[in-house]
GROMACS .gro file of C-alpha atoms in nm:
model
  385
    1UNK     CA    1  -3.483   0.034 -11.503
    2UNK     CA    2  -3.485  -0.346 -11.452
    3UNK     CA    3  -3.477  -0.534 -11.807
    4UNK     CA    4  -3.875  -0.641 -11.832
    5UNK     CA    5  -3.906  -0.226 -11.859
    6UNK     CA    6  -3.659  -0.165 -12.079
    7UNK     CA    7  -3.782  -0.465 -12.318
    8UNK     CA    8  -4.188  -0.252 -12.263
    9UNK     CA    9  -4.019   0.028 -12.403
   10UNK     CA   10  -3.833  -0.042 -12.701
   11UNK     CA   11  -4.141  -0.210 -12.803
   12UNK     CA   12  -4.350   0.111 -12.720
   13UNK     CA   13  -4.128   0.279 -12.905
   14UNK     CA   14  -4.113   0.046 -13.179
   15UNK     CA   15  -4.474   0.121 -13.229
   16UNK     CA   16  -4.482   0.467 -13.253
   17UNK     CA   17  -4.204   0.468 -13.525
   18UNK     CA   18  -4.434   0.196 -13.741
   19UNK     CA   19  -4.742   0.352 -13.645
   20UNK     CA   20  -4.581   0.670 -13.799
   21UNK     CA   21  -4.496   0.549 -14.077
   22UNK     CA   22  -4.765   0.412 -14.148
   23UNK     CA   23  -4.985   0.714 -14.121
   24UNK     CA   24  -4.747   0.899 -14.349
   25UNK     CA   25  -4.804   0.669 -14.634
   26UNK     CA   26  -5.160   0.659 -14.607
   27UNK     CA   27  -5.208   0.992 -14.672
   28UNK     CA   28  -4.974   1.008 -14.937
   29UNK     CA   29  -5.165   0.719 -15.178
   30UNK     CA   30  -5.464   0.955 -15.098
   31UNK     CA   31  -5.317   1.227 -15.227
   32UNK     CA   32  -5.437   1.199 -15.590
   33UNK     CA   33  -5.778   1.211 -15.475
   34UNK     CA   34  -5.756   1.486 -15.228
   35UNK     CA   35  -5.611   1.702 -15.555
   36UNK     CA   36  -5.947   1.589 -15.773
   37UNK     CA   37  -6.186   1.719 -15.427
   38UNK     CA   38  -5.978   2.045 -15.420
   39UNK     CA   39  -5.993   2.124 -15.801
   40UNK     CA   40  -5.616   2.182 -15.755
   41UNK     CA   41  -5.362   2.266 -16.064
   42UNK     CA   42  -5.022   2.090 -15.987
   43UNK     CA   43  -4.868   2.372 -15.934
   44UNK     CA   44  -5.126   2.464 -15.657
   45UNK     CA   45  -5.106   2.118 -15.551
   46UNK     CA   46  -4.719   2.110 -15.540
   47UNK     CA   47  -4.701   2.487 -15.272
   48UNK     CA   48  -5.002   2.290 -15.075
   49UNK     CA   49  -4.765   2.033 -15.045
   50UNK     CA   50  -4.513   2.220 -14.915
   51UNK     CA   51  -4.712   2.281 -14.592
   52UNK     CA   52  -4.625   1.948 -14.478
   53UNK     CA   53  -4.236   2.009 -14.528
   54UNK     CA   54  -4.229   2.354 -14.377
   55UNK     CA   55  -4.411   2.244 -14.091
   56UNK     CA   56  -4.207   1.975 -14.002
   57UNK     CA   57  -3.887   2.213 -14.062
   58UNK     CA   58  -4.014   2.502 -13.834
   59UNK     CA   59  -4.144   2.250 -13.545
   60UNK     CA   60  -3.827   2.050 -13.497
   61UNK     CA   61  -3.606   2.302 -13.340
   62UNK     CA   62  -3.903   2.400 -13.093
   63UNK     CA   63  -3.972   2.034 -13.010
   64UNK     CA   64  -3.604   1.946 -12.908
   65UNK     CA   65  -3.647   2.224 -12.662
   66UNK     CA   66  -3.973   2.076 -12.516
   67UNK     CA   67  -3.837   1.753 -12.490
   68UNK     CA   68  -3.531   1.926 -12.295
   69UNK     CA   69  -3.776   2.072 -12.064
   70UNK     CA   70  -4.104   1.822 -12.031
   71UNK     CA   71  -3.914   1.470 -12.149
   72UNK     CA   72  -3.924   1.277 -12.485
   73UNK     CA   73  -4.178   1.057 -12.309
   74UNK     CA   74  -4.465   1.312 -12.358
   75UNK     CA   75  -4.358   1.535 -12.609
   76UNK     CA   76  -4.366   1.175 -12.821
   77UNK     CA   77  -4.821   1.124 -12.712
   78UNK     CA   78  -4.870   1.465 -12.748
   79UNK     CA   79  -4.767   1.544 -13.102
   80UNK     CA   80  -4.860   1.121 -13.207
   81UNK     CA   81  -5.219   1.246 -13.070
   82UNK     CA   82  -5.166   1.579 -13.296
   83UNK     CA   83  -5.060   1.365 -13.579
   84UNK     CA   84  -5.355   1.111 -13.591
   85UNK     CA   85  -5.614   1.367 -13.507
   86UNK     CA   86  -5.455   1.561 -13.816
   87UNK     CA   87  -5.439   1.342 -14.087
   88UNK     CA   88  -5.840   1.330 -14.114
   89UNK     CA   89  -5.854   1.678 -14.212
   90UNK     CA   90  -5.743   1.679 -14.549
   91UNK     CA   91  -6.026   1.517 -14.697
   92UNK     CA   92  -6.264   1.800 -14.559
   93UNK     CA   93  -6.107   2.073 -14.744
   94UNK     CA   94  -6.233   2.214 -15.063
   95UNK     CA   95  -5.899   2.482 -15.194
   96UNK     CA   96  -5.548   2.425 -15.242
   97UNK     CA   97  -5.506   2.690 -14.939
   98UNK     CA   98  -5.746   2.531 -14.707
   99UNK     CA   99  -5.529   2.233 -14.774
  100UNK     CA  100  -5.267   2.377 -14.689
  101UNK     CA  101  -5.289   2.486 -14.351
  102UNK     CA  102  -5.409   2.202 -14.274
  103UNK     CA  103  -5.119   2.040 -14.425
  104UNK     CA  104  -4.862   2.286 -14.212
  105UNK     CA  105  -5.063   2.157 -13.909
  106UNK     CA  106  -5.000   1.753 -14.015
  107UNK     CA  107  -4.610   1.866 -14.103
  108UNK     CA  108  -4.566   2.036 -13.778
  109UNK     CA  109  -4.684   1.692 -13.601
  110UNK     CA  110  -4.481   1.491 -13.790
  111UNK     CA  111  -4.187   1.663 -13.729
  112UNK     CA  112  -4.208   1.708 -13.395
  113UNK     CA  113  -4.283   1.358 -13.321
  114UNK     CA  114  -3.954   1.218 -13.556
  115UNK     CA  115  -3.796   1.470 -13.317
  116UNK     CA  116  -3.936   1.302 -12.991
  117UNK     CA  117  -3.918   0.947 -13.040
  118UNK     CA  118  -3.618   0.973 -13.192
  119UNK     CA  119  -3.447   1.136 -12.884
  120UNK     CA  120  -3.644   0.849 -12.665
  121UNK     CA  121  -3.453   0.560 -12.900
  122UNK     CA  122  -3.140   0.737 -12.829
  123UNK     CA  123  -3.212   0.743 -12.455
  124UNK     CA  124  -3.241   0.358 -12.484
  125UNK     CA  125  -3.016   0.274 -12.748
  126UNK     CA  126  -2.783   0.394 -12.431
  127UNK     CA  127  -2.924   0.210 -12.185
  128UNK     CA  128  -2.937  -0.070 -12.327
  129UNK     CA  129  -2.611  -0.093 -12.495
  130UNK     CA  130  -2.666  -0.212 -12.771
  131UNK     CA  131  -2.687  -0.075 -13.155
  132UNK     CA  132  -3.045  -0.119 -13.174
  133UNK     CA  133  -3.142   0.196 -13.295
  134UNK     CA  134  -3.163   0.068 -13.731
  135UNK     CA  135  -3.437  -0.155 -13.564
  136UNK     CA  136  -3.666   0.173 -13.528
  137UNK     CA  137  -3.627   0.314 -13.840
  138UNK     CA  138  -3.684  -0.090 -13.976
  139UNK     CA  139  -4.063  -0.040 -13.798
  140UNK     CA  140  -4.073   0.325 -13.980
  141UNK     CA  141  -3.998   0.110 -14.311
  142UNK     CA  142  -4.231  -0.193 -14.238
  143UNK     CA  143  -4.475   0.076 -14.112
  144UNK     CA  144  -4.461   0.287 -14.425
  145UNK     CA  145  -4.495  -0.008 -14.668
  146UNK     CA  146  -4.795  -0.157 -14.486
  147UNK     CA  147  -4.982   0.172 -14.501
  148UNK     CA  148  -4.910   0.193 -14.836
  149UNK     CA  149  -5.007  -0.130 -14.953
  150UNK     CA  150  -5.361  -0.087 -14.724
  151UNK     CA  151  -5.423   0.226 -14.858
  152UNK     CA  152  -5.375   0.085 -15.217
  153UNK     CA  153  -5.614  -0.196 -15.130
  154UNK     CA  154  -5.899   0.005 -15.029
  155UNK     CA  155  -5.862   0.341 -15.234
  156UNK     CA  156  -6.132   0.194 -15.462
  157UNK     CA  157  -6.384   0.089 -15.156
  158UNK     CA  158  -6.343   0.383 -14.919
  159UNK     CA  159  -6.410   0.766 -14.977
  160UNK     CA  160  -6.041   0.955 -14.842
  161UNK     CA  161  -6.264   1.093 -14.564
  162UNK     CA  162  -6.334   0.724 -14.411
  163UNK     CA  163  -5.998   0.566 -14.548
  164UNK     CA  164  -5.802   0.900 -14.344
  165UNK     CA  165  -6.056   0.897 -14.048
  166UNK     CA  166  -6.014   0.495 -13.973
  167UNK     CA  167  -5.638   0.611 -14.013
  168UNK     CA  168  -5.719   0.861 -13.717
  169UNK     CA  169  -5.878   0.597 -13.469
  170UNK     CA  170  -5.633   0.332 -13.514
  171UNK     CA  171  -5.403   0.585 -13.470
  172UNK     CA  172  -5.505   0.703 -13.142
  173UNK     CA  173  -5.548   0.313 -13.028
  174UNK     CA  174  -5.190   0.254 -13.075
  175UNK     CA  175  -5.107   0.617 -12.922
  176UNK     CA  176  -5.328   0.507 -12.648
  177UNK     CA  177  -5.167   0.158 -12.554
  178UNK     CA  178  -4.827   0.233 -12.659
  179UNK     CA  179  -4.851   0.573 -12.502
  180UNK     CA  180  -4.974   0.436 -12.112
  181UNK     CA  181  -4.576   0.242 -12.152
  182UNK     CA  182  -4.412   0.576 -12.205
  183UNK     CA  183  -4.581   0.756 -11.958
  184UNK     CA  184  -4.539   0.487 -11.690
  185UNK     CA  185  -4.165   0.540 -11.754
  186UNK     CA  186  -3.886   0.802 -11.741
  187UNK     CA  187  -3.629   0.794 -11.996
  188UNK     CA  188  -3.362   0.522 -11.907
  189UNK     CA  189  -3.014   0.694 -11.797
  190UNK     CA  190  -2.730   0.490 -11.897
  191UNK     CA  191  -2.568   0.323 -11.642
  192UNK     CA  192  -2.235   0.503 -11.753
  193UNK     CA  193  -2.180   0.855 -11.894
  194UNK     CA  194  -1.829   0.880 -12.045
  195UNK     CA  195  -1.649   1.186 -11.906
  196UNK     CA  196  -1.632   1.348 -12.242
  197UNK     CA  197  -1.994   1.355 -12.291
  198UNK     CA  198  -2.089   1.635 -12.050
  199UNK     CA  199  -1.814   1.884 -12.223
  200UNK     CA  200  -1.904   1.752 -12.584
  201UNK     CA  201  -2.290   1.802 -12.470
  202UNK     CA  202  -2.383   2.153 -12.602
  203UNK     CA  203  -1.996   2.304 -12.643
  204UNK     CA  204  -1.846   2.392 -12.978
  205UNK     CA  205  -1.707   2.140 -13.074
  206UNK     CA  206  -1.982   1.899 -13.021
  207UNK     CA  207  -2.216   2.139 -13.172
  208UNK     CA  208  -1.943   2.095 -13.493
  209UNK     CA  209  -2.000   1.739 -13.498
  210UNK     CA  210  -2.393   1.717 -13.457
  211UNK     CA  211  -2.393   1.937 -13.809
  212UNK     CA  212  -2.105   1.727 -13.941
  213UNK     CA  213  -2.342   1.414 -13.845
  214UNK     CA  214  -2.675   1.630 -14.005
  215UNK     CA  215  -2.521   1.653 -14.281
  216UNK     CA  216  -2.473   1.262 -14.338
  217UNK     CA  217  -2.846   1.237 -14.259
  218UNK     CA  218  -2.910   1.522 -14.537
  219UNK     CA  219  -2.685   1.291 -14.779
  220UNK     CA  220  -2.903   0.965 -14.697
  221UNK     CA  221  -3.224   1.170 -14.712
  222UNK     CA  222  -3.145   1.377 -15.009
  223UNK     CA  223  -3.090   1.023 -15.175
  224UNK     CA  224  -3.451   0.874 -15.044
  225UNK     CA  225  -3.671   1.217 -15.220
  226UNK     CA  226  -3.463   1.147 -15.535
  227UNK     CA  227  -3.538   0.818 -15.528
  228UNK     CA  228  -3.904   0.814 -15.474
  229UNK     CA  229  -3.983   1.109 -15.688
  230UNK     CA  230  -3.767   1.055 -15.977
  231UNK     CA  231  -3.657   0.671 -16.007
  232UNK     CA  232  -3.944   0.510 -16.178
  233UNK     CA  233  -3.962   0.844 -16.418
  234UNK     CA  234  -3.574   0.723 -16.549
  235UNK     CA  235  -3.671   0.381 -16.619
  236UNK     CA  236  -3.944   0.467 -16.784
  237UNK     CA  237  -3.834   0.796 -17.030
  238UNK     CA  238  -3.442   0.692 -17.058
  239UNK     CA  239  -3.442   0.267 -17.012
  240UNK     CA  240  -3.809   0.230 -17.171
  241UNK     CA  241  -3.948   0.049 -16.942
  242UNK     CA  242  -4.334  -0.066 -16.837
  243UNK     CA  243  -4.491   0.143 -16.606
  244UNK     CA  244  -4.513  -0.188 -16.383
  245UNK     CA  245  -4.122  -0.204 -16.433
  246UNK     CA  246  -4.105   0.170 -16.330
  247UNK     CA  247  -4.306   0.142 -16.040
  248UNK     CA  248  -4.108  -0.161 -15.911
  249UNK     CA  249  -3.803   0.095 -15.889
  250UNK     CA  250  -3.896   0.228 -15.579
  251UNK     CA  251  -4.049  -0.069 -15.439
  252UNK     CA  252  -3.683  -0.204 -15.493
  253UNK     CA  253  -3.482   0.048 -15.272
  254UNK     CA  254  -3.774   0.073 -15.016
  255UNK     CA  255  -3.767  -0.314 -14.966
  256UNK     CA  256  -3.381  -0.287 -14.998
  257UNK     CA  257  -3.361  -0.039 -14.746
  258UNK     CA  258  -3.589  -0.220 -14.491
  259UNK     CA  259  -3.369  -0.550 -14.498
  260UNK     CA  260  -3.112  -0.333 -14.447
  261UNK     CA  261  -3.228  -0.155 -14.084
  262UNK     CA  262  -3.380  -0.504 -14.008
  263UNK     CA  263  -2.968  -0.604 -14.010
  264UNK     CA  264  -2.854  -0.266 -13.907
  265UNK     CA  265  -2.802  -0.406 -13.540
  266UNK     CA  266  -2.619  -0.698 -13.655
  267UNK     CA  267  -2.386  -0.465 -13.893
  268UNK     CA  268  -2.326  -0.238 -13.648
  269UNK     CA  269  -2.224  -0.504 -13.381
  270UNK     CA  270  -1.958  -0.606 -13.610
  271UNK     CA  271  -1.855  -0.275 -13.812
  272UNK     CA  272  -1.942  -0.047 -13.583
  273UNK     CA  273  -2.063   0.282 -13.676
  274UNK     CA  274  -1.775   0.466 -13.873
  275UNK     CA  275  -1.738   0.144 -14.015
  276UNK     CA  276  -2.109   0.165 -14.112
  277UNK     CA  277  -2.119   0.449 -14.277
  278UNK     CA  278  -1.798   0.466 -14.444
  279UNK     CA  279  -1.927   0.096 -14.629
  280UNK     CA  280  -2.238   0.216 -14.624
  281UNK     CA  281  -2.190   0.564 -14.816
  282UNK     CA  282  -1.948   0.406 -15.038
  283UNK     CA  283  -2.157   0.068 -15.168
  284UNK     CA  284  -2.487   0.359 -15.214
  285UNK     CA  285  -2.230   0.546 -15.433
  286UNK     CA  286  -2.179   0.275 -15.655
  287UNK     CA  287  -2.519   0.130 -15.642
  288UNK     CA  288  -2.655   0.464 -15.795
  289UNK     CA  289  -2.438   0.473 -16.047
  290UNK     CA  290  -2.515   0.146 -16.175
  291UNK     CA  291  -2.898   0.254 -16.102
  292UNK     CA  292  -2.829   0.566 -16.294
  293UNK     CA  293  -2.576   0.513 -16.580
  294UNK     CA  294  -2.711   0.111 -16.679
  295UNK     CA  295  -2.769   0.034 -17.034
  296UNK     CA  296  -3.094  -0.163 -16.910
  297UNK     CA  297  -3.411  -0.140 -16.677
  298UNK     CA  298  -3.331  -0.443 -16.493
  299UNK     CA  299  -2.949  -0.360 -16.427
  300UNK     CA  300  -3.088   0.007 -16.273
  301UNK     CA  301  -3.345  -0.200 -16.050
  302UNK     CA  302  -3.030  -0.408 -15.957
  303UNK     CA  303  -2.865  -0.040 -15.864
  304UNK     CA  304  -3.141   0.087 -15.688
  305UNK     CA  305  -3.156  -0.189 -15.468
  306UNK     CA  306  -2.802  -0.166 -15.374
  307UNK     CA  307  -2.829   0.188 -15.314
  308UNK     CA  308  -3.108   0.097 -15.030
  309UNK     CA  309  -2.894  -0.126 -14.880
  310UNK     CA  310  -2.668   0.101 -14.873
  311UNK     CA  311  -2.807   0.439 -14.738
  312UNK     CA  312  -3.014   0.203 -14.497
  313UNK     CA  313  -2.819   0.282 -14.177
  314UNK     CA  314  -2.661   0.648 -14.243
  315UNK     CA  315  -2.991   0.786 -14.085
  316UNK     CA  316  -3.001   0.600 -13.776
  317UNK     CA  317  -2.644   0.632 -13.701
  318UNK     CA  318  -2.634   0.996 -13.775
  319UNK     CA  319  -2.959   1.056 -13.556
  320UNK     CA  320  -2.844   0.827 -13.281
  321UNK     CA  321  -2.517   0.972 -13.224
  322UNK     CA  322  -2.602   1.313 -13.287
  323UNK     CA  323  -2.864   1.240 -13.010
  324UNK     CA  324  -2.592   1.118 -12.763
  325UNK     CA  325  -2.353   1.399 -12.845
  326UNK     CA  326  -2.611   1.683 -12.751
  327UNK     CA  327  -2.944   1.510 -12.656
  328UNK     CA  328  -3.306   1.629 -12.799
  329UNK     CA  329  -3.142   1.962 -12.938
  330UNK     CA  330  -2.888   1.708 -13.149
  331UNK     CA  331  -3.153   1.505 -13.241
  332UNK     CA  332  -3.387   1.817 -13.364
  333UNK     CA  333  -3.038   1.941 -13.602
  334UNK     CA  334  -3.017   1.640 -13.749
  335UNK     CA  335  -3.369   1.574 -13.795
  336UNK     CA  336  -3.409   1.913 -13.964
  337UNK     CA  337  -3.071   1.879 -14.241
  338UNK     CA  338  -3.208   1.549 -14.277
  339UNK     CA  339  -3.573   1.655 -14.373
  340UNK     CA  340  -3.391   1.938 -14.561
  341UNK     CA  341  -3.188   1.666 -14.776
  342UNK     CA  342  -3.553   1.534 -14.864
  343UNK     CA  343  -3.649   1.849 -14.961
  344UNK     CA  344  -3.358   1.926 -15.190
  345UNK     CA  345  -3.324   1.625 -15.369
  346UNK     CA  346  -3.647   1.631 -15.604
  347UNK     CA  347  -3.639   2.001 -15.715
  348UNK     CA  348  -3.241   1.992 -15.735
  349UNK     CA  349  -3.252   1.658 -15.952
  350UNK     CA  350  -3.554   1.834 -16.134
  351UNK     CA  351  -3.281   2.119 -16.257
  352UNK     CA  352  -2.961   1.957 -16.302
  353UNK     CA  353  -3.190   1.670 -16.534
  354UNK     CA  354  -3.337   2.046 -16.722
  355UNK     CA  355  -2.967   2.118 -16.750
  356UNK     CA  356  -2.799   1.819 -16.870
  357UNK     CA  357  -2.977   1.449 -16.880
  358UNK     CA  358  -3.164   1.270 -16.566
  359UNK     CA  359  -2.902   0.972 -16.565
  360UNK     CA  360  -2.662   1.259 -16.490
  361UNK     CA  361  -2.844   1.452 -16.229
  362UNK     CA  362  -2.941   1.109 -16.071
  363UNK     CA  363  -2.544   1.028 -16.018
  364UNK     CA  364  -2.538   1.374 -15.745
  365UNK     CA  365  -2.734   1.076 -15.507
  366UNK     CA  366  -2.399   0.912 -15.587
  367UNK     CA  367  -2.223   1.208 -15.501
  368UNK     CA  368  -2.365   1.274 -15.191
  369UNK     CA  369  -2.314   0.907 -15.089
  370UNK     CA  370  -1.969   0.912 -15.112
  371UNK     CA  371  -2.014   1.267 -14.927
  372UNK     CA  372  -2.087   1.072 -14.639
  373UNK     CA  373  -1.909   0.775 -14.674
  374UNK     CA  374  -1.561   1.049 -14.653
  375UNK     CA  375  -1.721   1.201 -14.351
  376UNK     CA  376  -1.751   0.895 -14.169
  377UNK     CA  377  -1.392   0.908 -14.260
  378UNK     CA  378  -1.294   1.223 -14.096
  379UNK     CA  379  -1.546   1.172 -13.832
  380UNK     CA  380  -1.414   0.773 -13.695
  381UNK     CA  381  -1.322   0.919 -13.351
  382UNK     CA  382  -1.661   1.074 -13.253
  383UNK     CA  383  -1.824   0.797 -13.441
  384UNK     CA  384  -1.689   0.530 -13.274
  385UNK     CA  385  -1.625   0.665 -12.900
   0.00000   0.00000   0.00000
């Protein structure tokens, strides 16, 4: 594919990762709302919920195998279409159970398109050759915090219905224009496949590593629900902080995390990836412990925002080179121990902070870190080949 193609569709791609996130965090600031239409307890609220999670966990396996068979190209419009069309609907439910099959409907989308444009960005992260691929999840990040910050802005002016529904037709405007580049092209082949590729693709051994490499992504995403679901809660109950000071925590690692995929390609250049994650894995490890064990509010924000920095480019380089080891199917494995990190992390926090203290049960993100900072270790070779 001659360059001017190649340069199309990263930025195609590009767009559907911001677009993405940006529809994801849109609904979320809605959701308090949605729970005052559906007359929802917290509890009912919380299984409702879950829909989203399950569905993305059940579709990811299935969509690897489509994009196998039919291409990442289209798998990626189809379930981007599915996703936009989707996120309109929870505003038109009335019970925690309507909402959540609607919900299981918006997860299934959303996995299955992490699942499909991630296994296009490997596809050109190879053709290209070039570490590119923290760029993507950078767009996911900007994507994520612009959506947020709209949907802030206009949650007193708009009903959820019209906020969610614009949501929908931008949506399918960027699926639209982004989607005629992806179409229009096959999925770059690299110009070079090295001749351990075809026997790592799909045997035992590189099935072994893809898990190894899901398992980092679990670490990094385990770290993100903990940090978004329990952060601000420390510094305000154990470091008595504002709730503006609280709410800042997040904000912190998010931003933190952003500049750090925004210089992922950089890093990478230089470190390369075992590199990457090894540093990476250990300077989240200590970040969270400052973030977790600091005497003060502003020393924990200093921690959380070292912990984004570091955990920034685990993801990518865990999804990328799964996705080169075994393809879509690599991609879909560790997509799904990633999204099952996020889904750990808040209720496992929630009982080892029951059992001991939350500073305590907020230094397992540090664990975990370090979990993947010593499998970088033992992984260098398949890392870096």
């Amino acid at each position: 594919m001659p360059g001017t193609g190649l340069t199309s569709l990263r930025a195609a791609i590009t767009a559907f990762f911001a677009l993405d996130g940006f529809l994801f965090a849109g609904w979320v600031v809605r959701i308090p709302d949605i729970k005052q239409q559906t007359h929802a307890s917290a509890g009912a609220l919380g299984l409702a919920l879950l829909g989203v999670s399950a569905g993305a966990v059940l579709t990811m396996t299935l969509t690897g195998r489509l994009c196998r068979r039919y291409g990442s190209h289209p798998v990626t419009v189809v379930c981007m279409t599915v996703l936009a069309l989707s996120v309109a609907l929870p505003p038109l439910t009335h019970s925690a159970p309507a909402l959540a099959a609607v919900l299981l409907l918006f997860g299934a989308a959303y996995g299955g398109v992490n699942v499909a444009f991630n296994s296009a960005a490997v596809d050109l992260v190879a053709a290209l050759r070039r570490p590119v691929m923290p760029s993507f999840h950078a767009a996911f990040s900007l994507g994520g915090m612009v959506g947020a910050g709209l949907g802030g802005l206009v949650a007193g002016a708009l009903s959820p219905a019209r906020h969610l529904l614009a949501l929908t037709v931008l949506g399918l405007l960027v699926t639209a224009v982004a989607g005629r580049t992806l179409l229009r092209h096959e999925p770059p082949v690299p110009p070079e496949r090295t001749p351990a590729a075809p026997a790592t693709d799909g045997g035992p051994g590189g099935r072994g590593v893809v898990v190894v490499l899901g398992l980092v992504a679990l670490c990094t995403a385990y770290g993100e629900g903990a940090m978004a679901d329990w952060g601000a809660l420390h510094l305000q109950q154990d470091l008595a902080a504002s709730a503006g000071t609280a709410a800042a925590g997040y904000a912190c690692f998010a931003l933190a995390m952003t500049v750090g995929r925004l210089t992922g390609t950089a890093v990478l250049g230089h470190l390369g990836r075992a590199r990457t994650v090894i540093a990476g894995g250990t300077v989240a490890a200590a970040g969270m412990l400052l973030g977790a064990l600091a005497p003060s509010a502003w020393a924990a924000l200093a921690g959380f925002a070292v912990t984004g920095l570091g955990l920034a480019n685990l993801f990518p380089v865990a999804v990328e080179r799964a996705g080169a080891l075994a393809g879509p199917s690599g991609v879909a494995v560790a997509s799904t121990l990633g999204y099952g990190g996020m889904l750990l992390g808040p209720p496992a926090i929630g009982f080892m902070a029951d059992w001991f203290s939350l500073p305590a049960a907020l230094t397992s993100v540090a664990a975990l870190a370090a979990v993947a900072a010593g499998i970088g270790v033992s992984t260098r070779r398949a890392l870096d080949r």
